PDB file of C-alpha atoms in Angstrom:
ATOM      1  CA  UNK A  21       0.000   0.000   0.000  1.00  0.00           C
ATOM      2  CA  UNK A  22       1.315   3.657  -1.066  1.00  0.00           C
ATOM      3  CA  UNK A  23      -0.259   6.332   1.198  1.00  0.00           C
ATOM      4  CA  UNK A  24      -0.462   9.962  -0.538  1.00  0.00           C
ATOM      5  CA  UNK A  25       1.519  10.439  -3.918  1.00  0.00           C
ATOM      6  CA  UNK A  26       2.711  14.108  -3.572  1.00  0.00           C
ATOM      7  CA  UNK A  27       5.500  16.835  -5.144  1.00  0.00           C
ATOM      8  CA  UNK A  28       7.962  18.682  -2.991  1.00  0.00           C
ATOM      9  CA  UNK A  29       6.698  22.006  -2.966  1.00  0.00           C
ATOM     10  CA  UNK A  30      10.124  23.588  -2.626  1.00  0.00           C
ATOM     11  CA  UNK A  31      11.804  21.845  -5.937  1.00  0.00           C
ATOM     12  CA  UNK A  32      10.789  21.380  -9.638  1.00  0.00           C
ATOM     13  CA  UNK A  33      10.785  19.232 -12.250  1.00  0.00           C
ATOM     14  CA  UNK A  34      11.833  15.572 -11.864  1.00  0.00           C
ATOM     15  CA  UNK A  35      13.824  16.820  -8.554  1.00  0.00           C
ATOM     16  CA  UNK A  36      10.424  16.966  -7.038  1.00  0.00           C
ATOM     17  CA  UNK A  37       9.335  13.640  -7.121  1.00  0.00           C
ATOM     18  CA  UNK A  38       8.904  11.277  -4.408  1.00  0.00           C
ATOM     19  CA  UNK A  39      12.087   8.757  -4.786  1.00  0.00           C
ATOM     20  CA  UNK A  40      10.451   6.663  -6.629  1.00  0.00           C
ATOM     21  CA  UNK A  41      13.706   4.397  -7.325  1.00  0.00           C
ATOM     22  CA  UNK A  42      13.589   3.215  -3.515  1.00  0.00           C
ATOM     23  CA  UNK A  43      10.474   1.568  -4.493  1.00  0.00           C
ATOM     24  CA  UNK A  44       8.605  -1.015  -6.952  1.00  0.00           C
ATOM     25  CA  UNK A  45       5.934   0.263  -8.251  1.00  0.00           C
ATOM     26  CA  UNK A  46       4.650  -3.055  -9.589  1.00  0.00           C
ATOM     27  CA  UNK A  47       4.657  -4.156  -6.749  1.00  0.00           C
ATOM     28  CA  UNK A  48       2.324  -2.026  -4.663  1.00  0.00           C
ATOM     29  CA  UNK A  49      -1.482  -3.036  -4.810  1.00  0.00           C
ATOM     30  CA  UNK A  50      -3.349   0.402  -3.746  1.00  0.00           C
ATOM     31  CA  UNK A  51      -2.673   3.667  -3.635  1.00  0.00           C
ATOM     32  CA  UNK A  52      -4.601   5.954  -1.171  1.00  0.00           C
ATOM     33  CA  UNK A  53      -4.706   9.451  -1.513  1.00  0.00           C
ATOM     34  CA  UNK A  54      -5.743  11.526   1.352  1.00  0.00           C
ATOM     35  CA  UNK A  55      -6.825  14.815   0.156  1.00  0.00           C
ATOM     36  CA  UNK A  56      -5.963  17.052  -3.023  1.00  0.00           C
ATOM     37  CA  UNK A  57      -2.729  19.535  -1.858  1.00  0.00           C
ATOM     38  CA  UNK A  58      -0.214  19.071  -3.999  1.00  0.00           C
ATOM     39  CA  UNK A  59       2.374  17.601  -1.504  1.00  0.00           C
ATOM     40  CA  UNK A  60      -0.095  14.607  -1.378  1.00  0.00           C
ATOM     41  CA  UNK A  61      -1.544  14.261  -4.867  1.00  0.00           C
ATOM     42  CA  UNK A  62       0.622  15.904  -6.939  1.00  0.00           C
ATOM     43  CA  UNK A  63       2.962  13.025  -8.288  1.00  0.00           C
ATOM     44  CA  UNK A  64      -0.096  10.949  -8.893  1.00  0.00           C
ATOM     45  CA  UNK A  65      -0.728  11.214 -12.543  1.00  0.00           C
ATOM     46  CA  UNK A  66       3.541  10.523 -13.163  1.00  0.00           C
ATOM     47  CA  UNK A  67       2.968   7.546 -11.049  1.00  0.00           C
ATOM     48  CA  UNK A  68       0.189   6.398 -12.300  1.00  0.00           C
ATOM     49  CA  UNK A  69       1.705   6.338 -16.352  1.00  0.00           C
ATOM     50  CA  UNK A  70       4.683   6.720 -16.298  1.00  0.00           C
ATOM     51  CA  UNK A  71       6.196   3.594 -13.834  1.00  0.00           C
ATOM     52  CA  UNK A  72       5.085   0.313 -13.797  1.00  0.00           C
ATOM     53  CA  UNK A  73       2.224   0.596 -11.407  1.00  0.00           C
ATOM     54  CA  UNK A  74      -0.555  -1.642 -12.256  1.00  0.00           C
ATOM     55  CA  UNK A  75      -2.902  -1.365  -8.667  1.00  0.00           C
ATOM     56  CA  UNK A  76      -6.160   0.754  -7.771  1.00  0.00           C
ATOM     57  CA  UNK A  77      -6.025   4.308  -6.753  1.00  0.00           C
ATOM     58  CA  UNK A  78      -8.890   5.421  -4.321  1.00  0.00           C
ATOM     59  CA  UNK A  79      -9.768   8.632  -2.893  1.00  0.00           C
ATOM     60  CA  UNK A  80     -12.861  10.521  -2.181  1.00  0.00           C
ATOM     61  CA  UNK A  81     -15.501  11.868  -4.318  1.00  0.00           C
ATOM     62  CA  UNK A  82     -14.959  15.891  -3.434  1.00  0.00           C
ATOM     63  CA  UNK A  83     -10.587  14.735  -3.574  1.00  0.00           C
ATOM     64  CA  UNK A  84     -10.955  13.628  -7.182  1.00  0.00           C
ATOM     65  CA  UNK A  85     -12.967  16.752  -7.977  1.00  0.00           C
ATOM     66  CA  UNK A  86     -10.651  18.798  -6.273  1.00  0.00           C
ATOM     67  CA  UNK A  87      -7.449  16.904  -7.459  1.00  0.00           C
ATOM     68  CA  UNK A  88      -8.637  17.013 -11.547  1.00  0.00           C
ATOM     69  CA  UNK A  89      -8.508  21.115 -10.870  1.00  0.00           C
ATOM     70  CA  UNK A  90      -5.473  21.472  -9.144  1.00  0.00           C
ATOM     71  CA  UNK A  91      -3.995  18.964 -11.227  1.00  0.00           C
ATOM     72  CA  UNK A  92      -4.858  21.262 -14.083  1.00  0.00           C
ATOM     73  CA  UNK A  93      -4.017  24.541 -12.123  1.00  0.00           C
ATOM     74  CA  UNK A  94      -0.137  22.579 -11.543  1.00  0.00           C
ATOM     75  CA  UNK A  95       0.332  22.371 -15.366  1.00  0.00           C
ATOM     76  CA  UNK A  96      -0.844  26.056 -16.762  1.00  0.00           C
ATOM     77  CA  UNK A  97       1.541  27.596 -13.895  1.00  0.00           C
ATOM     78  CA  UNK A  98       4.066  24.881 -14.215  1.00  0.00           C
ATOM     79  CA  UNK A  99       7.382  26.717 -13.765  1.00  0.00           C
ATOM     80  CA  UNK A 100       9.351  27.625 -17.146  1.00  0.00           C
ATOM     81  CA  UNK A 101      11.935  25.941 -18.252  1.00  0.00           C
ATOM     82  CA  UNK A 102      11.524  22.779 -15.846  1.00  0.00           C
ATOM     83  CA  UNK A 103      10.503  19.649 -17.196  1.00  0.00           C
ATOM     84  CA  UNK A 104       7.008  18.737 -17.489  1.00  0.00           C
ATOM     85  CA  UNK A 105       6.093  15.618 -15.392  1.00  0.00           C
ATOM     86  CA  UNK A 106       2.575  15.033 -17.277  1.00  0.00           C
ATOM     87  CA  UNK A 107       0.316  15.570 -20.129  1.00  0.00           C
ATOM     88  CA  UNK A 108      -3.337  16.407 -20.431  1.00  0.00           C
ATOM     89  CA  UNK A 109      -3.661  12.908 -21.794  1.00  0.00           C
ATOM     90  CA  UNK A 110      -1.627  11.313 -18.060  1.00  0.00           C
ATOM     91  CA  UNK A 111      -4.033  13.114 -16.652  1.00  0.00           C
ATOM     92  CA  UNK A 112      -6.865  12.229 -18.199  1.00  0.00           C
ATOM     93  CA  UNK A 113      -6.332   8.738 -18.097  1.00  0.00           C
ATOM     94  CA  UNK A 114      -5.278   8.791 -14.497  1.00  0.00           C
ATOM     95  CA  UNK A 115      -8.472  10.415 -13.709  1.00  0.00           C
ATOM     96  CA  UNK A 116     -10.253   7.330 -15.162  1.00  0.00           C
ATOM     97  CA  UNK A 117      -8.359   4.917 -13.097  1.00  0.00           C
ATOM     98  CA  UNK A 118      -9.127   6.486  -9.875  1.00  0.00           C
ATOM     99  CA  UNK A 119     -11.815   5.302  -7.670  1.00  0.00           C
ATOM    100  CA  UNK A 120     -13.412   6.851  -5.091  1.00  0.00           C
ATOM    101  CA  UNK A 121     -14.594   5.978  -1.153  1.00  0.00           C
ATOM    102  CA  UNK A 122     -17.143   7.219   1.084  1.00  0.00           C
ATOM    103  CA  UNK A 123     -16.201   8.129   4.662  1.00  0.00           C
ATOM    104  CA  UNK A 124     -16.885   5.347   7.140  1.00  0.00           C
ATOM    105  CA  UNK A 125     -17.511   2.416   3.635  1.00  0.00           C
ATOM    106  CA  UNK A 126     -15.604  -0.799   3.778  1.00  0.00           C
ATOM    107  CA  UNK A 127     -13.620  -1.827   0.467  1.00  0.00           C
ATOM    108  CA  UNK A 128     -11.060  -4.481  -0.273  1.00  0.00           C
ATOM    109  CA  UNK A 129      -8.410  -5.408  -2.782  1.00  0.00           C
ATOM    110  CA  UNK A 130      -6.226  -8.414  -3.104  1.00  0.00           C
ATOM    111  CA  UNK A 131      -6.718  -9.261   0.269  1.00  0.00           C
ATOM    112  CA  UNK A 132      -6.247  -5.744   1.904  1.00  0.00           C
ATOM    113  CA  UNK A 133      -9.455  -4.080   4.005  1.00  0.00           C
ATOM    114  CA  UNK A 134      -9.331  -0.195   4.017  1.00  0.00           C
ATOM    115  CA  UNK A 135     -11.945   2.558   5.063  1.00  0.00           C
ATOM    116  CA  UNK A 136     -11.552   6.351   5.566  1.00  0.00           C
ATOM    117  CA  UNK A 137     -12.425   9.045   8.369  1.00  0.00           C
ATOM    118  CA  UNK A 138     -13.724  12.567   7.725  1.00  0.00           C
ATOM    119  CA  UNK A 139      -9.687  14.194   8.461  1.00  0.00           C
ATOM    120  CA  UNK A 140     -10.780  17.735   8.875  1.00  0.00           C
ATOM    121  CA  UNK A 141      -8.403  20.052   7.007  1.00  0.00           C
ATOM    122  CA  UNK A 142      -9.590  20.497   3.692  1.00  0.00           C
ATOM    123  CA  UNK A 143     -12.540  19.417   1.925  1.00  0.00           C
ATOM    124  CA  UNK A 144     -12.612  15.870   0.891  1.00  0.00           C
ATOM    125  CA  UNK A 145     -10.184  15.333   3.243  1.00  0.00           C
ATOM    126  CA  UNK A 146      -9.670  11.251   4.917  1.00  0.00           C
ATOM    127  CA  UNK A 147      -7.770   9.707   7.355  1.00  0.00           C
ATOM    128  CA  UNK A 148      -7.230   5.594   5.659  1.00  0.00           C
ATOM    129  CA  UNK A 149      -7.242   3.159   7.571  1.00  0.00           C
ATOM    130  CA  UNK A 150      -6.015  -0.625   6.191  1.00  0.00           C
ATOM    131  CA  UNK A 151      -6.051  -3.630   7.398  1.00  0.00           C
ATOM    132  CA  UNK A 152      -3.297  -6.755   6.046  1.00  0.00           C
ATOM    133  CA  UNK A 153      -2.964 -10.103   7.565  1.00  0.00           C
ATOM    134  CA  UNK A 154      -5.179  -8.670  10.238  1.00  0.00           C
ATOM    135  CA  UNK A 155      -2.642  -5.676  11.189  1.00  0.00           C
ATOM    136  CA  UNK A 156      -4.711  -2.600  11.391  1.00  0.00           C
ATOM    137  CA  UNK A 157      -2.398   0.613  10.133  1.00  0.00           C
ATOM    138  CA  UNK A 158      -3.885   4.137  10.070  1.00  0.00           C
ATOM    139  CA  UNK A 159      -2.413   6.866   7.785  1.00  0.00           C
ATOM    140  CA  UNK A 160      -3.546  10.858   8.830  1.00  0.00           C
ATOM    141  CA  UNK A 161      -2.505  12.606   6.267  1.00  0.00           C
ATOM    142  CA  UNK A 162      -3.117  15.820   7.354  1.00  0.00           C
ATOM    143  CA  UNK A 163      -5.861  16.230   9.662  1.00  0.00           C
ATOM    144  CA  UNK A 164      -7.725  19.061  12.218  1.00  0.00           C
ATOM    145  CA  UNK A 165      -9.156  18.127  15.136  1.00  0.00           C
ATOM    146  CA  UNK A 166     -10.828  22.166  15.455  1.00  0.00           C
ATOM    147  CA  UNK A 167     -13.973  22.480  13.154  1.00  0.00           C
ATOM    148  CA  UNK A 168     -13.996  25.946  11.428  1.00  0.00           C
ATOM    149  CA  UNK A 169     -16.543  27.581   9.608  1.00  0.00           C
ATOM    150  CA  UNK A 170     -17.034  25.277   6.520  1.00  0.00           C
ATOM    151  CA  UNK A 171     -15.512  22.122   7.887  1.00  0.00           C
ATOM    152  CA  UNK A 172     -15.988  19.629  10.794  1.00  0.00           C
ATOM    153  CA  UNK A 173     -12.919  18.911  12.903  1.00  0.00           C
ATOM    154  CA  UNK A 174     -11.284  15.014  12.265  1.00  0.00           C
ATOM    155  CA  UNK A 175     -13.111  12.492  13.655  1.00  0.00           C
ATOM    156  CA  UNK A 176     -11.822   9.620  15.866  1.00  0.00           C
ATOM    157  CA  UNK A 177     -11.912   6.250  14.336  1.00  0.00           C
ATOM    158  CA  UNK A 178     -14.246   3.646  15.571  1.00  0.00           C
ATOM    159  CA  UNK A 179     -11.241   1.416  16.191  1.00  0.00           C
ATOM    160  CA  UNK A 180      -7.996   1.675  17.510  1.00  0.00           C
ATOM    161  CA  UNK A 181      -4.651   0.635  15.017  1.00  0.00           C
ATOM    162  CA  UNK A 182      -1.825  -1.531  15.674  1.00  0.00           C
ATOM    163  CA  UNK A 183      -0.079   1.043  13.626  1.00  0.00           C
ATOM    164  CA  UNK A 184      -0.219   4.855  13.619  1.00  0.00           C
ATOM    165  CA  UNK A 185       1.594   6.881  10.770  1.00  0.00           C
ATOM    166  CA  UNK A 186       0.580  10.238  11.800  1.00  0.00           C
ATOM    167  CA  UNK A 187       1.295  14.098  10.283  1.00  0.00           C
ATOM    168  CA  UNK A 188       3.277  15.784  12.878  1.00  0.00           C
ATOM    169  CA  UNK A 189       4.318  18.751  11.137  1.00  0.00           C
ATOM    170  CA  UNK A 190       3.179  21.538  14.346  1.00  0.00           C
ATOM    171  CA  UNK A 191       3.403  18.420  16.645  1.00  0.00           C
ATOM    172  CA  UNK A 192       5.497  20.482  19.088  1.00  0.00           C
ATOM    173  CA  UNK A 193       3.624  24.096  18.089  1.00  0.00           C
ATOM    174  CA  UNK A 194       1.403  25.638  20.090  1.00  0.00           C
ATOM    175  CA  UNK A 195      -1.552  27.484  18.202  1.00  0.00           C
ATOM    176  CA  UNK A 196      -2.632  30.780  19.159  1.00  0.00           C
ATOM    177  CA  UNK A 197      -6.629  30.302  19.063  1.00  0.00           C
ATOM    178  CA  UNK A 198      -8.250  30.916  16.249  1.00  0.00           C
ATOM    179  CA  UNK A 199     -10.644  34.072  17.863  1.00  0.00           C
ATOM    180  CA  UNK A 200      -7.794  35.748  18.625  1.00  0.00           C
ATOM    181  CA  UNK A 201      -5.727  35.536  15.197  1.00  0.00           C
ATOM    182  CA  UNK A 202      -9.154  36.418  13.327  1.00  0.00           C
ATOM    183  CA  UNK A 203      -9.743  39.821  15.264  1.00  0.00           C
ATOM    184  CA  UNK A 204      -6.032  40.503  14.637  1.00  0.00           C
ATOM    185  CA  UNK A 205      -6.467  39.813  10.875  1.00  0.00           C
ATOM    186  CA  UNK A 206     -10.074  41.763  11.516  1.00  0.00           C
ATOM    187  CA  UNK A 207      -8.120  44.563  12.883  1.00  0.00           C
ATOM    188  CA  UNK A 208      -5.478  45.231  10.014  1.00  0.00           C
ATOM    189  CA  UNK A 209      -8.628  44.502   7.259  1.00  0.00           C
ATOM    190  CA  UNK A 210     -10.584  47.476   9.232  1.00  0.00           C
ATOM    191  CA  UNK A 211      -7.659  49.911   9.372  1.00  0.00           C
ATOM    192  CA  UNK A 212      -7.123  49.751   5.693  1.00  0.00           C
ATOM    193  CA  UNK A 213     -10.023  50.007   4.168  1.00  0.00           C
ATOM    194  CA  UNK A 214     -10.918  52.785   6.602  1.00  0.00           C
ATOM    195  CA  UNK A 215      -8.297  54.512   5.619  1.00  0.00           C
ATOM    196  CA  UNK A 216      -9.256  54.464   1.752  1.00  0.00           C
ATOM    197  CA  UNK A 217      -6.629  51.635   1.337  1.00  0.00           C
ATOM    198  CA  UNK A 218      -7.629  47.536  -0.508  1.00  0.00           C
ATOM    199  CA  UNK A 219      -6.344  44.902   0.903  1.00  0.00           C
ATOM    200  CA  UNK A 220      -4.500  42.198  -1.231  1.00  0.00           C
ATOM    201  CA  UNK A 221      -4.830  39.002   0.537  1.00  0.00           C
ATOM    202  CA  UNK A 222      -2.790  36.032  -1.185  1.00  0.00           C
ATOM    203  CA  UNK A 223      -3.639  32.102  -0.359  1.00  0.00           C
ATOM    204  CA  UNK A 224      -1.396  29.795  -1.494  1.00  0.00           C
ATOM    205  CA  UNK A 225      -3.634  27.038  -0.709  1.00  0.00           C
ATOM    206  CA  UNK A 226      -7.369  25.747  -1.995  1.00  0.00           C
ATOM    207  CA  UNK A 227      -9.977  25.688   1.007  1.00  0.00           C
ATOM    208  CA  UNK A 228      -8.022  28.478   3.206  1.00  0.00           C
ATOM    209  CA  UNK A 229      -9.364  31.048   0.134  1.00  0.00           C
ATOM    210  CA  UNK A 230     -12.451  29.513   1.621  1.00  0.00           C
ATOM    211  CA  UNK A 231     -12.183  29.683   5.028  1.00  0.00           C
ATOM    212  CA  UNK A 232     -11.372  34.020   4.766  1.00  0.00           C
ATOM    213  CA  UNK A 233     -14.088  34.693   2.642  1.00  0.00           C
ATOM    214  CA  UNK A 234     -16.391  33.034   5.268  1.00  0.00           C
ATOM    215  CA  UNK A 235     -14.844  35.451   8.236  1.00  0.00           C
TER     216      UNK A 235
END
């Protein structure tokens, strides 16, 4: 099993690949994708045609939405002169090998179990869960336990795993709440505009543009 098939956002071209090499592609059965950020998804459609990877690729139904328009977005903005990891054509005929899974529903292949959990985060987001030779291993991807104001928080699964492979990127941060970092942002957005000024707000990330507009 392959959890999450992503780029490394800070390198281009084939130097941001996964290291594939370390690997055998024919050799893995399923590949789960957690949620569509391209430092989870965004090596799919190489992986998928251009190695020898025969399996299944699941994810869920608002992921493969998401991950056909980012997947899109990642080639028109592609930067120049670096080589081009896939076609409109990979990705088309990716997008018709990929399956997808409903939170909480049981599937198997070639003898492995796997379900997902609602992970929070983005939008589509899961947390997979498989189960081989009766070893239970849960993958987070990443995952927020605080709901905000168009998602739920992650959900705890209804059973425990032998194995936890968990995103622990701010595992040693502490968050300032959220209250207090929107009435700072609140506060700048009010001084501006009072002032005659417009404020310019980049988002480098799908589902955050989300989250402002909703403040």
């Amino acid at each position: 099993v392959m959890f999450d098939c992503g780029v490394h956002p800070a390198h281009n071209g084939f130097d941001s690949l996964p290291y594939f090499d370390d690997v055998d592609p024919e050799s893995i059965d399923l590949l789960l994708v957690t949620h569509y950020h391209l430092d989870h998804c965004g090596a799919t459609p190489y992986f998928v045609q251009h190695t020898k990877f025969k399996g299944q690729v699941y994810m869920t139904h608002p992921t493969k939405a998401l991950f056909n328009m980012v997947m899109h977005d990642f080639m028109r903005v592609g930067v120049a002169g670096t080589t081009v990891l896939f076609t409109e054509t990979d990705l088309h005929s990716t997008m018709a090998k990929i399956e997808t899974i409903d939170y909480h529903q049981e599937m198997s292949h070639k003898g492995i179990k796997f379900k997902c959990y609602n992970a929070g985060h983005v939008l589509g987001a899961a947390m997979f869960m498989a189960e081989i030779a009766g070893i239970r291993v849960l993958y987070t991807g990443d995952y927020s336990r605080y709901p905000d104001r168009h998602l739920m928080g992650a959900e705890t699964p209804d059973v425990s795993p032998d194995v936890l492979i968990v995103e622990s990127t701010y595992g040693i941060a502490e968050h300032e709440k959220r209250e207090d970092r929107e009435n700072r942002f609140l506060g700048w957005v009010d001084k501006i505009v009072k002032r005659g000024g417009r404020c310019l707000i980049p988002v480098f990330a799908l589902g955050r543009a989300q989250e402002l507009l909703l403040i």
